[in-house]
Amino acid sequence: MESRTYIELVRRVLAVESEVRERSADEVTDQLSTYSPAQAAALATLLSAAAASEEDNSALEAELHAILELMSTGHVLPQHVSQLQEIRIEELSAEIREYVADLLGD
């Protein structure tokens, strides 16, 4: 992916507004084949950090889904998403808990 496009996507993934973060996480999955291995790993790391501090359930679900899709590329390693361990799963819906468990290999 071209650097300018990638940086703009990263900015939206880290936006203040939860609606923007949610839409941007969805955009991440639409472009899986365009990322270099380094871009995929970096996006997964950023999304993992964002998810660990996410307060909006819809945005969290979109972020987790994007991470799962990025992992399917083979360029994302468990250490790239280690921040997910900070998520308090007991406060989440069963569906989102499953996402976290799948991502952490539990």
N, CA and C atoms as an extended XYZ file, in Angstrom:
318
Properties=species:S:1:pos:R:3:atomname:S:1:resname:S:1:resid:I:1 pbc="F F F"
N         0.851       -1.171        0.000 N   MET     1
C         0.000        0.000        0.000 CA  MET     1
C         0.899        1.236        0.000 C   MET     1
N         0.487        2.210       -0.750 N   GLU     2
C         1.234        3.460       -0.820 CA  GLU     2
C         1.313        4.106        0.572 C   GLU     2
N         2.451        4.675        0.887 N   SER     3
C         2.691        5.241        2.222 CA  SER     3
C         1.657        6.277        2.628 C   SER     3
N         1.321        7.170        1.747 N   ARG     4
C         0.354        8.224        2.073 CA  ARG     4
C        -1.011        7.622        2.445 C   ARG     4
N        -1.446        6.643        1.686 N   THR     5
C        -2.729        5.975        1.958 CA  THR     5
C        -2.672        5.243        3.287 C   THR     5
N        -1.549        4.578        3.540 N   TYR     6
C        -1.368        3.832        4.784 CA  TYR     6
C        -1.407        4.760        6.002 C   TYR     6
N        -0.691        5.859        5.937 N   ILE     7
C        -0.661        6.810        7.058 CA  ILE     7
C        -2.051        7.372        7.324 C   ILE     7
N        -2.790        7.677        6.279 N   GLU     8
C        -4.156        8.190        6.458 CA  GLU     8
C        -5.043        7.144        7.127 C   GLU     8
N        -4.899        5.888        6.738 N   LEU     9
C        -5.665        4.816        7.367 CA  LEU     9
C        -5.299        4.693        8.843 C   LEU     9
N        -4.021        4.751        9.155 N   VAL    10
C        -3.567        4.676       10.551 CA  VAL    10
C        -4.157        5.826       11.362 C   VAL    10
N        -4.171        7.006       10.803 N   ARG    11
C        -4.755        8.154       11.514 CA  ARG    11
C        -6.223        7.903       11.843 C   ARG    11
N        -6.949        7.349       10.899 N   ARG    12
C        -8.382        7.080       11.136 CA  ARG    12
C        -8.577        5.955       12.147 C   ARG    12
N        -7.716        4.948       12.108 N   VAL    13
C        -7.797        3.840       13.073 CA  VAL    13
C        -7.620        4.361       14.499 C   VAL    13
N        -6.837        5.422       14.650 N   LEU    14
C        -6.542        5.984       15.971 CA  LEU    14
C        -7.345        7.261       16.261 C   LEU    14
N        -8.383        7.510       15.499 N   ALA    15
C        -9.185        8.729       15.654 CA  ALA    15
C        -9.827        8.813       17.034 C   ALA    15
N       -10.171       10.015       17.424 N   VAL    16
C       -10.838       10.257       18.707 CA  VAL    16
C       -12.264        9.707       18.684 C   VAL    16
N       -12.947        9.876       17.565 N   GLU    17
C       -14.359        9.473       17.466 CA  GLU    17
C       -14.480        7.959       17.246 C   GLU    17
N       -15.290        7.314       18.071 N   SER    18
C       -15.444        5.856       17.982 CA  SER    18
C       -16.028        5.419       16.648 C   SER    18
N       -16.911        6.226       16.060 N   GLU    19
C       -17.505        5.864       14.772 CA  GLU    19
C       -16.442        5.812       13.677 C   GLU    19
N       -15.499        6.719       13.739 N   VAL    20
C       -14.409        6.748       12.756 CA  VAL    20
C       -13.509        5.536       12.962 C   VAL    20
N       -13.198        5.213       14.214 N   ARG    21
C       -12.369        4.041       14.498 CA  ARG    21
C       -13.043        2.772       13.991 C   ARG    21
N       -14.343        2.665       14.215 N   GLU    22
C       -15.082        1.477       13.771 CA  GLU    22
C       -15.043        1.344       12.247 C   GLU    22
N       -15.363        2.430       11.537 N   ARG    23
C       -15.352        2.394       10.065 CA  ARG    23
C       -13.951        2.102        9.533 C   ARG    23
N       -12.958        2.660       10.162 N   SER    24
C       -11.581        2.456        9.714 CA  SER    24
C       -11.135        1.013        9.925 C   SER    24
N       -11.528        0.430       11.020 N   ALA    25
C       -11.211       -0.983       11.261 CA  ALA    25
C       -11.855       -1.849       10.180 C   ALA    25
N       -13.072       -1.495        9.795 N   ASP    26
C       -13.728       -2.227        8.706 CA  ASP    26
C       -12.963       -2.043        7.394 C   ASP    26
N       -12.448       -0.846        7.156 N   GLU    27
C       -11.663       -0.572        5.948 CA  GLU    27
C       -10.391       -1.422        5.906 C   GLU    27
N        -9.807       -1.663        7.076 N   VAL    28
C        -8.587       -2.469        7.146 CA  VAL    28
C        -8.836       -3.826        6.496 C   VAL    28
N        -9.970       -4.425        6.763 N   THR    29
C       -10.255       -5.759        6.236 CA  THR    29
C       -10.533       -5.742        4.742 C   THR    29
N       -10.934       -4.603        4.217 N   ASP    30
C       -11.235       -4.502        2.788 CA  ASP    30
C        -9.984       -4.463        1.924 C   ASP    30
N        -8.830       -4.243        2.536 N   GLN    31
C        -7.606       -4.025        1.763 CA  GLN    31
C        -6.478       -4.980        2.148 C   GLN    31
N        -6.807       -6.149        2.647 N   LEU    32
C        -5.798       -7.071        3.167 CA  LEU    32
C        -4.669       -7.372        2.185 C   LEU    32
N        -4.987       -7.522        0.928 N   SER    33
C        -3.963       -7.912       -0.043 CA  SER    33
C        -3.024       -6.768       -0.423 C   SER    33
N        -3.308       -5.559        0.028 N   THR    34
C        -2.479       -4.412       -0.364 CA  THR    34
C        -1.377       -4.093        0.643 C   THR    34
N        -1.401       -4.705        1.825 N   TYR    35
C        -0.417       -4.387        2.860 CA  TYR    35
C         0.871       -5.171        2.662 C   TYR    35
N         1.982       -4.506        2.916 N   SER    36
C         3.250       -5.223        3.000 CA  SER    36
C         3.241       -5.991        4.320 C   SER    36
N         4.136       -6.962        4.491 N   PRO    37
C         4.195       -7.667        5.780 CA  PRO    37
C         4.392       -6.709        6.966 C   PRO    37
N         5.244       -5.715        6.811 N   ALA    38
C         5.484       -4.756        7.897 CA  ALA    38
C         4.242       -3.921        8.173 C   ALA    38
N         3.537       -3.516        7.135 N   GLN    39
C         2.316       -2.730        7.324 CA  GLN    39
C         1.251       -3.547        8.045 C   GLN    39
N         1.089       -4.804        7.668 N   ALA    40
C         0.097       -5.670        8.316 CA  ALA    40
C         0.422       -5.844        9.793 C   ALA    40
N         1.683       -6.098       10.111 N   ALA    41
C         2.089       -6.282       11.506 CA  ALA    41
C         1.892       -5.005       12.306 C   ALA    41
N         2.266       -3.878       11.723 N   ALA    42
C         2.113       -2.598       12.428 CA  ALA    42
C         0.646       -2.261       12.650 C   ALA    42
N        -0.189       -2.498       11.652 N   LEU    43
C        -1.624       -2.246       11.816 CA  LEU    43
C        -2.205       -3.118       12.920 C   LEU    43
N        -1.820       -4.381       12.947 N   ALA    44
C        -2.316       -5.279       13.987 CA  ALA    44
C        -1.888       -4.807       15.372 C   ALA    44
N        -0.656       -4.330       15.484 N   THR    45
C        -0.158       -3.821       16.758 CA  THR    45
C        -0.943       -2.588       17.194 C   THR    45
N        -1.165       -1.666       16.271 N   LEU    46
C        -1.939       -0.461       16.587 CA  LEU    46
C        -3.381       -0.798       16.944 C   LEU    46
N        -3.988       -1.685       16.182 N   LEU    47
C        -5.367       -2.083       16.479 CA  LEU    47
C        -5.464       -2.803       17.818 C   LEU    47
N        -4.448       -3.573       18.152 N   SER    48
C        -4.419       -4.263       19.434 CA  SER    48
C        -4.360       -3.275       20.592 C   SER    48
N        -3.522       -2.266       20.454 N   ALA    49
C        -3.424       -1.232       21.486 CA  ALA    49
C        -4.729       -0.448       21.576 C   ALA    49
N        -5.314       -0.143       20.431 N   ALA    50
C        -6.594        0.578       20.418 CA  ALA    50
C        -7.688       -0.262       21.081 C   ALA    50
N        -7.718       -1.541       20.766 N   ALA    51
C        -8.732       -2.429       21.346 CA  ALA    51
C        -8.572       -2.539       22.859 C   ALA    51
N        -7.344       -2.551       23.330 N   ALA    52
C        -7.090       -2.677       24.768 CA  ALA    52
C        -7.648       -1.506       25.557 C   ALA    52
N        -7.792       -0.365       24.897 N   SER    53
C        -8.319        0.811       25.599 CA  SER    53
C        -9.688        1.250       25.068 C   SER    53
N       -10.277        0.436       24.205 N   GLU    54
C       -11.547        0.797       23.569 CA  GLU    54
C       -12.702        0.734       24.559 C   GLU    54
N       -13.546        1.757       24.541 N   GLU    55
C       -14.720        1.811       25.411 CA  GLU    55
C       -16.029        1.576       24.659 C   GLU    55
N       -15.975        1.673       23.340 N   ASP    56
C       -17.167        1.488       22.513 CA  ASP    56
C       -17.193        0.050       21.993 C   ASP    56
N       -18.248       -0.701       22.323 N   ASN    57
C       -18.306       -2.116       21.951 CA  ASN    57
C       -18.325       -2.347       20.447 C   ASN    57
N       -18.999       -1.491       19.695 N   SER    58
C       -19.035       -1.659       18.240 CA  SER    58
C       -17.655       -1.450       17.633 C   SER    58
N       -16.959       -0.429       18.097 N   ALA    59
C       -15.602       -0.187       17.606 CA  ALA    59
C       -14.676       -1.321       18.028 C   ALA    59
N       -14.833       -1.804       19.246 N   LEU    60
C       -14.006       -2.913       19.733 CA  LEU    60
C       -14.213       -4.152       18.868 C   LEU    60
N       -15.452       -4.473       18.582 N   GLU    61
C       -15.721       -5.645       17.753 CA  GLU    61
C       -15.092       -5.491       16.367 C   GLU    61
N       -15.200       -4.299       15.774 N   ALA    62
C       -14.597       -4.056       14.463 CA  ALA    62
C       -13.074       -4.161       14.528 C   ALA    62
N       -12.477       -3.641       15.591 N   GLU    63
C       -11.022       -3.714       15.749 CA  GLU    63
C       -10.562       -5.162       15.880 C   GLU    63
N       -11.267       -5.936       16.692 N   LEU    64
C       -10.900       -7.338       16.874 CA  LEU    64
C       -11.054       -8.125       15.584 C   LEU    64
N       -12.126       -7.850       14.855 N   HIS    65
C       -12.335       -8.525       13.568 CA  HIS    65
C       -11.198       -8.174       12.597 C   HIS    65
N       -10.811       -6.918       12.557 N   ALA    66
C        -9.719       -6.501       11.679 CA  ALA    66
C        -8.414       -7.197       12.055 C   ALA    66
N        -8.159       -7.324       13.347 N   ILE    67
C        -6.946       -8.016       13.797 CA  ILE    67
C        -6.980       -9.474       13.350 C   ILE    67
N        -8.112      -10.113       13.523 N   LEU    68
C        -8.253      -11.513       13.111 CA  LEU    68
C        -7.990      -11.666       11.615 C   LEU    68
N        -8.520      -10.763       10.828 N   GLU    69
C        -8.300      -10.799        9.375 CA  GLU    69
C        -6.830      -10.543        9.041 C   GLU    69
N        -6.206       -9.600        9.723 N   LEU    70
C        -4.788       -9.337        9.493 CA  LEU    70
C        -3.935      -10.555        9.847 C   LEU    70
N        -4.320      -11.273       10.891 N   MET    71
C        -3.579      -12.471       11.277 CA  MET    71
C        -3.651      -13.534       10.189 C   MET    71
N        -4.752      -13.547        9.450 N   SER    72
C        -4.910      -14.542        8.382 CA  SER    72
C        -3.912      -14.326        7.239 C   SER    72
N        -3.268      -13.166        7.190 N   THR    73
C        -2.282      -12.905        6.139 CA  THR    73
C        -0.979      -13.660        6.386 C   THR    73
N        -0.767      -14.110        7.623 N   GLY    74
C         0.475      -14.788        7.965 CA  GLY    74
C         1.598      -13.847        8.360 C   GLY    74
N         1.324      -12.550        8.348 N   HIS    75
C         2.360      -11.560        8.672 CA  HIS    75
C         2.278      -11.062       10.112 C   HIS    75
N         1.253      -11.479       10.823 N   VAL    76
C         1.041      -11.004       12.197 CA  VAL    76
C         1.339      -12.142       13.159 C   VAL    76
N         2.218      -11.879       14.095 N   LEU    77
C         2.624      -12.862       15.100 CA  LEU    77
C         1.944      -12.549       16.429 C   LEU    77
N         1.880      -13.535       17.323 N   PRO    78
C         1.229      -13.298       18.623 CA  PRO    78
C         1.772      -12.083       19.376 C   PRO    78
N         3.057      -11.820       19.299 N   GLN    79
C         3.601      -10.667       20.020 CA  GLN    79
C         3.084       -9.346       19.467 C   GLN    79
N         2.619       -9.327       18.233 N   HIS    80
C         2.056       -8.105       17.653 CA  HIS    80
C         0.725       -7.722       18.299 C   HIS    80
N         0.047       -8.688       18.883 N   VAL    81
C        -1.274       -8.418       19.465 CA  VAL    81
C        -1.298       -8.676       20.968 C   VAL    81
N        -0.147       -8.648       21.589 N   SER    82
C        -0.059       -8.963       23.023 CA  SER    82
C        -0.824       -7.984       23.907 C   SER    82
N        -1.061       -6.759       23.409 N   GLN    83
C        -1.817       -5.776       24.201 CA  GLN    83
C        -3.247       -6.245       24.468 C   GLN    83
N        -3.730       -7.187       23.693 N   LEU    84
C        -5.089       -7.696       23.910 CA  LEU    84
C        -5.241       -8.337       25.288 C   LEU    84
N        -4.140       -8.735       25.887 N   GLN    85
C        -4.186       -9.320       27.227 CA  GLN    85
C        -4.657       -8.320       28.275 C   GLN    85
N        -4.615       -7.043       27.944 N   GLU    86
C        -5.052       -5.999       28.867 CA  GLU    86
C        -6.577       -5.847       28.907 C   GLU    86
N        -7.263       -6.458       27.963 N   ILE    87
C        -8.726       -6.319       27.897 CA  ILE    87
C        -9.369       -7.101       29.034 C   ILE    87
N       -10.293       -6.459       29.719 N   ARG    88
C       -11.042       -7.118       30.797 CA  ARG    88
C       -12.223       -7.860       30.176 C   ARG    88
N       -12.017       -9.129       29.893 N   ILE    89
C       -13.024       -9.885       29.152 CA  ILE    89
C       -14.305      -10.126       29.936 C   ILE    89
N       -14.222      -10.091       31.243 N   GLU    90
C       -15.421      -10.339       32.055 CA  GLU    90
C       -16.484       -9.261       31.853 C   GLU    90
N       -16.098       -8.122       31.326 N   GLU    91
C       -17.030       -7.019       31.103 CA  GLU    91
C       -17.615       -7.018       29.692 C   GLU    91
N       -17.252       -8.019       28.878 N   LEU    92
C       -17.634       -8.025       27.474 CA  LEU    92
C       -18.735       -9.035       27.182 C   LEU    92
N       -19.388       -8.857       26.040 N   SER    93
C       -20.387       -9.824       25.596 CA  SER    93
C       -19.688      -11.135       25.242 C   SER    93
N       -20.451      -12.198       25.180 N   ALA    94
C       -19.895      -13.516       24.870 CA  ALA    94
C       -19.222      -13.522       23.499 C   ALA    94
N       -19.815      -12.841       22.534 N   GLU    95
C       -19.257      -12.809       21.183 CA  GLU    95
C       -17.890      -12.131       21.155 C   GLU    95
N       -17.778      -11.024       21.845 N   ILE    96
C       -16.496      -10.307       21.858 CA  ILE    96
C       -15.467      -11.091       22.661 C   ILE    96
N       -15.900      -11.760       23.726 N   ARG    97
C       -14.975      -12.612       24.491 CA  ARG    97
C       -14.380      -13.697       23.605 C   ARG    97
N       -15.203      -14.250       22.717 N   GLU    98
C       -14.721      -15.299       21.805 CA  GLU    98
C       -13.649      -14.742       20.868 C   GLU    98
N       -13.867      -13.535       20.354 N   TYR    99
C       -12.864      -12.896       19.509 CA  TYR    99
C       -11.535      -12.807       20.244 C   TYR    99
N       -11.569      -12.297       21.463 N   VAL   100
C       -10.343      -12.114       22.244 CA  VAL   100
C        -9.669      -13.464       22.493 C   VAL   100
N       -10.470      -14.461       22.873 N   ALA   101
C        -9.912      -15.796       23.125 CA  ALA   101
C        -9.265      -16.369       21.859 C   ALA   101
N        -9.924      -16.218       20.713 N   ASP   102
C        -9.368      -16.714       19.455 CA  ASP   102
C        -8.050      -16.009       19.138 C   ASP   102
N        -8.000      -14.709       19.336 N   LEU   103
C        -6.807      -13.942       19.018 CA  LEU   103
C        -5.646      -14.266       19.932 C   LEU   103
N        -5.953      -14.562       21.187 N   LEU   104
C        -4.895      -14.883       22.146 CA  LEU   104
C        -4.570      -16.377       22.193 C   LEU   104
N        -5.330      -17.158       21.442 N   GLY   105
C        -5.073      -18.599       21.403 CA  GLY   105
C        -5.515      -19.325       22.650 C   GLY   105
N        -6.487      -18.753       23.369 N   ASP   106
C        -6.984      -19.404       24.601 CA  ASP   106
C        -8.028      -20.457       24.277 C   ASP   106
